[in-house]
Amino acid sequence: MGIIRELSDSLANRIAAGEVVERPASVVKELVENALDAGATQVDVELEEAGMKRMTIRDNGHGFYPDDAELAFVRHATSKIKDEHDLFRIKTLGFRGEALASIASVSKVTLKTKRADQEGVQLILEYGKLLERSASAMNRGTELTVEHLFFNTPARLKYLKTTHTELAAITDVLNRMAFAHPEVKFRAIHEGKVLIQTNGSGDVRQALASVYGHQTIQGTLVATASNADYQLTCHLVKPEVTRASKNYITLILNGRSVKNFALSQAVLNGYHTLLPIGRFPIAVIEVTMDPLLIDVNVHPAKREVRLSKEAELCQLIQETIRMTLSRETLIPQVTKPKPKKDPSAQERLDFSYSVDPVEETSSRAVWNYPIPKREAVHETEGRQADQAVSFEGEQQEEVVENAGRTEDNRPKFPHLDVIGQLHSSYIVCSGEDGMYLIDQHAAQERIKYETYKVMFGRPLEQQQQLLLPYTFEVSSDDMKRMEEILPLLLEVGIELEAFGPQSFIVREVPTWFPSHRQEETIQELMDEALMKQKVDIEQYREDAAIMMACKKSIKANHPLNEEMMRRLIVDLSQTEMPFTCPHGRPVIIEWTTYELEKLFKRVM
Ligand code: ADP
Ligand code: MG
């Protein structure tokens, strides 16, 4: 007596139709999913020519009943669902009973399987036809070998890419499986070379380490959150480590790795300005929920899913990531990797994060050389906007106090004493843990960006009449779009009145508006709005704040006196995300005392 049965026609027809196996990676995915559904704790994959010549997937799961072995290769025969009701509560990775039938129809398959309480069985099938059935002496589990994949479908065979590309796709599948199931020991070998090997400890971080290396995942943050519907665990590799594509974000919903544009976008929104433009994070986002909330029956290869409450989940993800990152001290440390230990590590200065406990220092270096006072540099910018963010003005605070605190109540931003300025561009500081360099332009950009963003949110509170109104000429091309963008500009406090057929006039500006080169700034805000494809106030505010912050910040090569530097650090320490500029570049880097002592050979 077996457990596999054929689905009724009506149920089979409700299953998302389409190609289940299109390339070796999809075969690997289906077979590994079967192993996991069989309760395997260990899965071994062996590949030749990226699986195109041959692949074997071996597991220690429950195995097939002898009576089921042949039935498993019939289309829509499955042990995992029985009726329509089950289709809405899927707890297994497979459910359609299609994979084995599809794979067997385009290859030569050898199945060896044994349940603990049954005789072992071996089946050999070629292009869907059973060639041989015999007994198989083996331990509990299943071994499935696929050979000559797509040999009988030359069109498909031609479509396959190079071994290298197919292997990359397989590796991607296996990596995601390993992150989704850290409790399973995975081992994959391609022509004698290990592709992936995990220890099955149940810890996602260890799976991440085996894929990306310990160095890369050092300091990975783990955040958990939940609401009435979802339990969320995020593994966030430090934002300093980035990749060129979104592909390194793994979304795991109820143990299944899926693609979902909105959820990936929520992850990126969570990182926000911590990532440089065009760079993406490495993150594993695990979500568990009632299976009723997730429809997995929408994509033939089960890559995509439909969620009933997608917007709520997006918000939970975005806020959790944002809050977690905003609580952390994310200062890249300048470290010299130990030579030879990691063969890929080069002899160069490398950045890594200080989120992990820093190694204890035996003694503290004494810095604080007296620095010559310089003359205050004349501030070229207007006062109103710069009050919150400039170096001008009253007596400076003696102690740099920090607004933000980390979860364990340490100040997020270190207490820093100014030592001096380097190349009129970097502020050199000493702190408890070492020496810090601050990029003065990036720091002011961050400060101004956060200020402008708040200001753009409440623009019409206080306006100030201009003595001489500004007039703007608009090209006839741009005239067509002016009506659309006028509300955007009004949102940031700039009211443009029609003034002749192709010109506009501005009579007042918000009181916080920087006074220097106002006309130019308004023109740039107009240009920024005209560049937009669609009208999105939030996005416009964001982009306008970044643009103005960049234009209005002190550049490199600008001498600052000590007070200006101190002021800048105080303002920086009070921002929400002091460690990167709005473009995601670092604002501050650290040489730990320990690293310095190593460089001076005071410690080994
Ligand atoms: P599905 O996974 O959708 O049920 P498949 O064609 O992948 O469909 O597999 C058909 C059936 O074969 C499964 O329902 C399961 O009962 C059985 N099976 C497949 N692979 C294994 C395995 N590795 N161990 C035990 N049983 C398996
Ligand atoms: Mg399956």
XYZ file of C-alpha atoms and ligand atoms in Angstrom:
632
model
C 0.000 0.000 0.000
C 1.398 3.355 -0.997
C 0.540 6.952 -0.295
C 0.769 8.480 -3.764
C -2.481 8.905 -5.702
C -3.473 10.559 -8.963
C -5.247 13.873 -8.642
C -8.748 14.106 -10.055
C -8.982 15.846 -13.427
C -10.765 18.817 -11.933
C -8.026 19.345 -9.357
C -5.264 18.737 -11.881
C -6.804 21.424 -14.061
C -6.600 23.954 -11.280
C -2.878 23.628 -11.115
C -0.882 26.464 -12.666
C 0.185 25.072 -16.023
C 3.509 25.637 -17.679
C 7.010 24.352 -17.973
C 8.239 22.747 -14.751
C 11.713 21.855 -15.924
C 13.370 24.217 -18.318
C 17.031 23.858 -17.370
C 19.242 21.741 -15.093
C 18.760 24.168 -12.210
C 15.007 23.579 -12.228
C 15.583 19.814 -12.101
C 17.906 20.258 -9.129
C 15.342 22.507 -7.452
C 12.489 20.023 -7.864
C 14.548 17.058 -6.686
C 15.950 18.849 -3.653
C 12.443 20.028 -2.775
C 11.296 16.413 -2.921
C 14.106 15.394 -0.599
C 13.128 18.108 1.886
C 9.453 17.145 1.676
C 10.552 13.589 2.505
C 12.009 14.907 5.758
C 15.659 14.573 4.781
C 18.259 16.014 7.135
C 21.028 15.484 4.640
C 20.997 16.111 0.886
C 23.924 15.378 -1.416
C 24.100 16.599 -4.979
C 26.643 15.392 -7.523
C 26.893 17.022 -10.916
C 28.682 16.479 -14.201
C 28.680 19.190 -16.841
C 26.354 21.318 -14.742
C 23.895 18.425 -14.544
C 23.452 18.299 -18.303
C 25.381 15.066 -18.543
C 24.463 13.635 -15.199
C 23.228 14.552 -11.755
C 22.534 12.536 -8.638
C 20.488 13.773 -5.704
C 20.710 11.618 -2.604
C 18.712 12.066 0.589
C 18.095 10.330 3.905
C 14.364 11.049 3.877
C 11.552 8.550 4.349
C 11.832 6.987 0.904
C 9.081 5.555 -1.385
C 6.788 2.662 -0.674
C 7.625 -0.064 -3.213
C 4.050 0.246 -4.521
C 4.502 3.964 -5.140
C 7.697 3.948 -7.136
C 6.090 3.685 -10.585
C 3.070 5.799 -9.749
C 5.345 8.684 -8.734
C 6.278 9.115 -12.413
C 2.662 9.533 -13.523
C 1.664 13.158 -14.163
C -0.403 14.666 -11.330
C 0.339 11.787 -8.967
C 1.300 13.040 -5.529
C 1.211 12.084 -1.872
C 1.039 15.733 -0.798
C -2.483 16.910 -1.555
C -5.793 15.072 -1.902
C -8.505 17.609 -2.618
C -9.140 21.255 -3.479
C -9.247 22.104 0.182
C -5.570 21.107 0.525
C -4.608 23.430 -2.316
C -5.149 26.371 0.021
C -3.147 25.002 2.927
C 0.034 23.810 1.366
C 2.736 22.974 3.858
C 5.051 21.048 1.518
C 7.324 22.444 -1.176
C 5.776 20.246 -3.871
C 2.083 19.536 -4.392
C 1.370 19.092 -8.101
C 2.796 15.668 -8.756
C 4.388 16.913 -11.949
C 8.123 17.111 -11.413
C 9.107 13.450 -11.608
C 6.863 12.883 -14.640
C 8.317 15.934 -16.398
C 11.914 15.080 -15.593
C 11.509 11.412 -16.582
C 10.019 12.401 -19.933
C 13.152 14.286 -20.991
C 15.959 12.142 -19.551
C 17.112 8.780 -18.324
C 16.223 8.398 -14.667
C 17.475 5.849 -12.165
C 15.600 5.792 -8.879
C 16.844 3.886 -5.881
C 14.766 4.144 -2.767
C 14.009 2.450 0.529
C 11.681 3.063 3.408
C 12.786 1.973 6.851
C 10.161 -0.804 7.010
C 10.196 -1.916 3.358
C 12.378 -3.535 0.745
C 14.504 -1.228 -1.372
C 13.499 -0.719 -5.018
C 15.358 0.361 -8.124
C 13.646 1.696 -11.276
C 15.245 2.702 -14.539
C 13.208 4.852 -16.924
C 14.165 6.314 -20.265
C 12.223 9.229 -21.734
C 9.223 8.274 -19.630
C 9.286 4.511 -20.321
C 10.040 2.019 -17.594
C 13.033 -0.110 -18.639
C 13.717 -2.077 -15.531
C 12.554 -2.697 -11.987
C 14.684 -4.541 -9.458
C 15.493 -4.766 -5.769
C 17.970 -2.333 -4.274
C 20.035 -2.916 -1.171
C 20.555 0.410 0.564
C 19.893 2.430 3.686
C 16.710 4.393 4.184
C 16.378 7.237 1.726
C 16.320 8.020 -1.948
C 18.865 8.424 -4.696
C 17.766 9.801 -8.027
C 20.107 10.009 -11.005
C 19.227 11.994 -14.109
C 21.260 11.479 -17.282
C 21.135 12.791 -20.842
C 18.861 15.632 -19.883
C 16.889 17.011 -22.850
C 18.594 14.654 -25.343
C 15.176 13.862 -26.832
C 14.182 17.536 -27.079
C 16.933 19.121 -29.221
C 15.176 22.493 -29.240
C 15.429 22.689 -25.454
C 18.972 21.412 -25.478
C 19.974 24.165 -27.873
C 18.423 26.728 -25.589
C 20.723 25.821 -22.668
C 23.530 28.201 -21.892
C 27.169 27.410 -21.193
C 28.126 24.992 -18.421
C 29.309 28.001 -16.475
C 25.943 29.778 -16.653
C 23.912 26.673 -15.900
C 26.160 25.911 -12.960
C 25.686 29.450 -11.632
C 21.918 28.941 -11.786
C 22.240 25.649 -9.892
C 24.458 27.252 -7.271
C 21.905 30.013 -6.816
C 19.142 27.441 -6.261
C 21.254 25.517 -3.752
C 22.320 28.627 -1.846
C 18.721 29.682 -1.370
C 17.771 26.158 -0.285
C 20.570 26.238 2.256
C 19.381 29.588 3.671
C 15.778 28.403 3.771
C 16.735 25.133 5.471
C 19.759 25.652 7.673
C 18.699 22.554 9.638
C 19.591 20.405 6.632
C 23.128 19.398 5.750
C 23.691 20.233 2.093
C 26.643 19.170 0.045
C 26.958 19.708 -3.685
C 29.886 18.662 -5.826
C 30.528 19.523 -9.445
C 33.189 17.362 -11.102
C 35.065 16.976 -7.845
C 34.732 20.601 -6.807
C 32.609 21.506 -3.776
C 29.905 24.035 -4.707
C 28.332 24.300 -1.305
C 28.628 22.504 1.995
C 26.580 23.403 5.045
C 26.620 21.873 8.488
C 22.887 21.587 9.167
C 23.216 23.382 12.493
C 19.929 25.233 12.042
C 21.665 28.608 12.162
C 21.113 30.740 9.063
C 24.298 32.664 9.810
C 26.348 29.507 9.463
C 24.683 28.777 6.134
C 25.451 32.353 5.073
C 29.053 31.915 6.168
C 29.485 28.757 4.147
C 28.235 30.532 1.045
C 29.794 33.986 1.390
C 32.680 33.345 3.763
C 33.118 34.345 7.386
C 34.780 37.629 6.561
C 31.819 38.863 4.524
C 29.138 37.950 6.984
C 30.958 39.171 10.070
C 28.700 41.589 11.886
C 25.505 40.381 10.206
C 22.532 41.797 12.075
C 19.554 39.682 13.023
C 16.203 41.352 13.561
C 12.891 39.783 14.444
C 9.414 41.259 14.389
C 5.862 40.095 14.093
C 2.310 41.281 13.676
C -0.994 39.443 13.810
C -0.273 37.644 10.528
C 3.467 37.382 10.055
C 6.566 36.366 11.970
C 9.670 37.893 10.488
C 13.382 37.207 10.903
C 15.826 39.304 8.904
C 19.491 38.460 8.490
C 21.142 41.616 7.252
C 24.726 41.503 6.099
C 26.395 44.787 7.073
C 25.430 47.409 4.503
C 29.070 48.062 3.689
C 29.091 44.770 1.790
C 27.072 45.285 -1.358
C 26.452 43.536 -4.648
C 25.606 44.732 -8.135
C 22.190 43.053 -8.295
C 19.129 42.369 -6.182
C 19.835 38.673 -6.562
C 21.485 38.445 -3.165
C 18.258 39.154 -1.358
C 16.676 35.824 -0.427
C 13.007 35.847 0.493
C 11.807 32.760 2.324
C 8.095 32.385 2.882
C 7.114 29.350 4.948
C 10.375 27.609 4.082
C 10.083 28.321 0.367
C 12.467 30.656 -1.413
C 10.476 32.913 -3.747
C 10.843 35.970 -5.951
C 8.617 38.895 -5.167
C 9.235 42.378 -6.487
C 7.313 44.230 -3.787
C 9.018 42.406 -0.918
C 12.497 42.918 -2.406
C 11.663 46.574 -2.821
C 10.630 46.725 0.837
C 14.046 45.326 1.786
C 15.775 48.006 -0.290
C 13.578 50.720 1.190
C 14.616 49.482 4.612
C 18.288 50.071 3.758
C 17.340 53.389 2.162
C 20.305 55.772 2.001
C 22.735 53.272 3.497
C 23.418 51.740 0.075
C 25.377 53.428 -2.685
C 23.379 54.009 -5.861
C 23.207 50.881 -8.007
C 24.386 48.611 -5.188
C 22.271 46.043 -3.355
C 22.489 44.260 -0.011
C 22.948 40.636 0.940
C 19.995 39.687 3.108
C 17.914 36.687 4.048
C 14.336 37.493 4.983
C 12.389 34.643 6.565
C 8.650 34.944 7.008
C 6.261 32.451 8.496
C 2.514 32.771 8.197
C -0.692 30.809 7.999
C -0.578 28.920 4.679
C -4.038 30.342 3.982
C -2.441 33.750 3.413
C -0.141 32.575 0.661
C -1.106 31.199 -2.735
C 1.793 29.139 -4.075
C -0.188 27.867 -7.035
C 0.469 30.789 -9.374
C 3.738 29.941 -11.099
C 4.599 26.610 -12.799
C 8.026 26.443 -11.154
C 6.582 27.832 -7.866
C 9.044 30.739 -7.974
C 6.389 33.367 -7.433
C 3.562 33.452 -4.934
C 0.569 35.644 -4.214
C 0.077 37.095 -0.751
C -3.230 38.192 0.684
C -1.715 40.924 2.796
C 1.322 41.915 0.820
C 1.298 45.623 1.685
C 1.248 44.856 5.430
C 4.164 42.476 5.071
C 6.121 45.021 3.013
C 5.642 47.596 5.707
C 6.721 45.204 8.448
C 9.876 44.299 6.528
C 10.781 47.870 5.672
C 10.264 49.193 9.175
C 12.061 46.316 10.852
C 15.131 46.729 8.659
C 15.128 50.470 8.953
C 14.831 50.448 12.714
C 17.481 47.790 13.121
C 19.975 49.599 10.950
C 19.248 52.994 12.477
C 20.112 51.639 15.926
C 23.513 50.349 14.907
C 26.893 51.950 14.940
C 27.842 51.304 11.343
C 31.321 52.729 11.093
C 33.579 50.917 8.664
C 36.815 49.947 10.384
C 40.064 50.058 8.571
C 41.633 46.684 9.183
C 44.545 44.943 7.666
C 43.517 41.360 6.964
C 45.863 38.767 8.385
C 47.964 37.547 5.499
C 47.448 33.997 4.175
C 44.617 33.046 6.489
C 42.004 33.760 3.843
C 43.581 33.052 0.459
C 41.287 35.520 -1.296
C 42.185 38.344 1.054
C 44.670 40.683 -0.522
C 47.368 42.663 1.145
C 45.498 45.889 1.236
C 43.487 47.981 3.589
C 40.027 46.626 3.834
C 36.825 47.863 5.388
C 34.858 45.845 7.825
C 32.201 46.829 10.306
C 32.479 47.318 14.001
C 29.135 45.761 14.793
C 30.779 42.665 16.174
C 32.456 43.097 19.518
C 35.773 44.740 18.831
C 38.817 42.951 20.125
C 39.908 44.354 23.467
C 42.788 46.752 23.466
C 45.489 46.280 26.003
C 46.353 49.911 26.321
C 44.990 53.095 24.893
C 46.970 55.311 22.632
C 47.189 58.928 23.656
C 46.422 61.389 20.901
C 45.102 64.911 21.169
C 47.989 66.857 19.873
C 47.411 70.550 20.339
C 46.093 71.997 17.142
C 46.637 75.494 15.890
C 43.502 77.593 15.797
C 42.612 78.798 12.370
C 40.658 81.834 11.389
C 36.993 81.163 10.918
C 36.218 80.691 7.286
C 33.616 83.031 5.959
C 30.386 81.151 5.507
C 29.078 81.859 2.084
C 25.645 80.500 2.720
C 22.522 82.117 4.029
C 21.699 81.977 7.667
C 18.151 80.714 7.844
C 18.651 77.301 6.353
C 22.019 76.846 7.822
C 21.161 77.511 11.394
C 20.316 73.921 11.984
C 23.255 72.690 10.094
C 26.016 75.261 9.777
C 29.157 75.953 11.701
C 28.211 79.510 12.332
C 27.023 81.068 15.472
C 27.072 80.843 19.189
C 29.269 79.113 21.684
C 29.704 75.472 20.853
C 28.832 72.658 23.190
C 31.835 71.405 25.072
C 30.754 67.804 25.052
C 29.560 66.037 21.987
C 26.352 64.376 23.094
C 24.546 61.886 20.986
C 20.857 61.674 20.365
C 20.668 58.058 19.221
C 21.303 55.052 21.368
C 21.730 51.441 20.412
C 19.506 48.698 21.736
C 21.829 48.035 24.660
C 21.787 51.741 25.440
C 25.233 52.588 24.196
C 25.429 55.852 22.310
C 25.124 55.021 18.647
C 27.585 57.689 17.632
C 30.946 57.658 19.429
C 32.117 60.559 21.544
C 34.762 62.278 19.438
C 37.392 64.919 20.104
C 38.624 66.888 17.134
C 42.332 66.572 16.451
C 42.489 68.520 13.228
C 41.765 68.610 9.542
C 43.501 66.664 6.809
C 43.894 68.114 3.309
C 41.109 70.569 4.080
C 38.731 67.680 3.441
C 38.716 65.244 6.340
C 38.235 65.828 10.021
C 40.590 63.773 12.153
C 39.178 62.787 15.547
C 40.061 60.648 18.489
C 37.508 58.490 20.244
C 37.519 55.869 22.946
C 38.135 53.035 20.497
C 40.570 54.650 18.135
C 41.073 57.261 15.490
C 38.285 58.435 13.205
C 38.221 60.265 9.890
C 35.118 62.139 8.836
C 34.519 63.200 5.254
C 33.323 66.767 5.804
C 31.308 67.000 2.596
C 29.561 63.673 3.144
C 28.851 64.605 6.764
C 27.242 67.881 5.869
C 25.287 66.275 3.078
C 23.790 63.851 5.572
C 22.925 66.637 8.004
C 21.376 68.866 5.359
C 19.556 66.027 3.672
C 17.775 65.101 6.893
C 17.015 68.757 7.629
C 15.696 69.552 4.163
C 13.588 66.445 4.133
C 11.826 67.573 7.292
C 11.518 71.105 5.942
C 10.073 69.925 2.641
C 7.467 68.075 4.656
C 6.084 71.313 6.158
C 6.858 74.003 3.674
C 4.026 76.484 3.814
C 4.260 77.271 7.511
C 6.274 80.428 7.150
C 6.906 82.217 3.925
C 9.023 85.227 3.420
C 8.350 87.911 0.801
C 11.125 88.491 -1.676
C 12.152 92.070 -2.269
C 12.771 91.259 -5.895
C 10.646 88.385 -7.204
C 12.336 85.839 -9.433
C 11.080 85.163 -12.924
C 11.677 81.956 -14.851
C 11.461 81.369 -18.568
C 10.223 77.946 -19.595
C 10.811 76.313 -22.972
C 7.716 75.484 -25.003
C 8.504 71.796 -24.563
C 8.608 72.089 -20.787
C 5.494 74.313 -20.795
C 3.432 71.195 -21.552
C 4.491 69.643 -18.259
C 4.364 72.731 -16.071
C 0.802 72.142 -14.958
C 1.804 68.725 -13.666
C 4.815 69.909 -11.721
C 3.399 73.075 -10.159
C 1.825 71.066 -7.305
C 5.171 69.343 -6.683
C 6.955 72.642 -6.285
C 4.185 73.938 -4.086
C 4.752 70.902 -1.862
C 8.302 72.072 -1.213
C 7.186 75.646 -0.636
C 7.773 77.213 -4.042
C 4.721 78.817 -5.586
C 5.060 79.595 -9.271
C 2.558 82.036 -10.725
C 1.983 82.247 -14.454
C 3.537 85.473 -15.735
C 3.127 85.772 -19.444
C 2.781 82.884 -21.908
C 6.048 81.137 -21.144
C 7.250 82.527 -17.869
C 6.551 82.187 -14.180
C 7.186 84.346 -11.170
C 8.083 83.454 -7.572
C 7.213 86.102 -4.993
C 8.042 84.334 -1.737
C 10.104 81.449 -0.406
C 9.975 79.503 2.874
C 11.858 81.194 5.693
C 14.213 78.211 6.003
C 15.162 78.409 2.349
C 18.912 78.923 1.884
C 19.482 82.536 0.947
C 22.526 82.004 -1.189
C 21.810 81.623 -4.927
C 18.089 81.228 -4.368
C 17.161 81.729 -7.963
C 19.523 78.994 -9.082
C 18.219 76.662 -6.403
C 14.606 77.205 -7.482
C 15.605 76.570 -11.097
C 17.235 73.304 -10.009
C 14.115 72.285 -8.096
C 12.087 72.952 -11.255
C 14.520 70.921 -13.363
C 14.400 68.073 -10.852
C 10.584 68.070 -11.109
C 10.635 68.243 -14.905
C 12.944 65.230 -15.001
C 10.394 63.084 -13.203
C 8.444 60.633 -15.319
C 5.532 60.501 -12.978
C 4.342 62.742 -10.206
C 5.174 61.261 -6.827
C 5.363 63.829 -4.062
C 7.251 61.609 -1.619
C 9.875 60.673 -4.175
C 10.205 64.276 -5.262
C 10.763 65.484 -1.707
C 13.402 62.832 -1.264
C 15.230 63.617 -4.499
C 14.934 67.365 -4.001
C 16.384 67.016 -0.472
C 19.304 64.954 -1.770
C 19.929 67.407 -4.603
C 19.859 70.454 -2.353
C 21.931 68.783 0.354
C 24.620 67.997 -2.184
C 24.620 71.460 -3.755
C 24.553 73.301 -0.453
C 27.204 71.351 1.427
C 30.773 72.408 1.956
C 32.977 70.687 -0.515
C 36.290 69.023 0.064
C 39.275 71.366 -0.006
C 37.696 73.796 2.364
C 39.583 74.701 5.536
C 37.476 74.576 8.706
C 38.369 75.900 12.129
C 38.035 73.794 15.221
C 34.660 75.188 16.171
C 33.228 74.500 12.761
C 34.478 70.951 12.958
C 33.016 70.460 16.409
C 29.690 71.883 15.320
C 29.627 69.569 12.329
C 30.237 66.537 14.520
C 27.518 67.546 16.976
C 25.040 67.986 14.139
C 26.108 64.733 12.549
C 25.727 62.805 15.789
C 22.140 64.012 15.997
C 21.074 62.742 12.600
C 19.079 59.558 12.248
C 21.627 57.794 10.012
C 24.986 59.461 10.620
C 27.165 56.852 8.962
C 26.455 57.337 5.266
C 25.680 60.296 3.043
C 22.323 60.182 1.248
C 24.052 58.502 -1.695
C 25.201 55.657 0.534
C 28.878 56.572 0.756
C 30.536 56.368 4.162
C 30.730 59.535 6.282
C 33.085 58.213 8.930
C 35.709 55.493 9.123
C 37.658 54.196 12.073
C 41.138 52.904 12.801
C 40.813 50.998 16.037
C 43.505 51.506 18.605
C 44.197 47.825 18.299
C 44.789 48.122 14.543
C 47.101 51.072 15.107
C 49.032 49.167 17.715
C 49.376 46.299 15.318
C 50.697 48.626 12.629
C 53.274 49.981 15.091
C 54.057 46.418 16.149
C 53.156 47.157 19.744
C 50.941 44.089 19.702
C 51.205 41.088 17.440
P 5.104 16.469 -5.833
O 6.383 16.766 -5.141
O 4.429 17.703 -6.342
O 4.179 15.598 -5.062
P 6.771 14.973 -7.680
O 6.557 14.528 -9.084
O 7.924 15.833 -7.412
O 5.430 15.659 -7.179
O 6.880 13.684 -6.773
C 5.826 12.742 -6.788
C 5.757 11.986 -5.484
O 6.910 11.161 -5.347
C 5.765 12.845 -4.249
O 4.453 13.267 -3.929
C 6.357 11.926 -3.198
O 5.373 11.116 -2.629
C 7.274 11.046 -3.996
N 8.685 11.464 -3.884
C 9.358 12.200 -4.774
N 10.620 12.380 -4.389
C 10.771 11.746 -3.208
C 11.871 11.555 -2.305
N 13.072 12.084 -2.523
N 11.634 10.829 -1.195
C 10.423 10.274 -0.952
N 9.361 10.428 -1.775
C 9.513 11.150 -2.889
Mg 8.054 17.522 -6.100
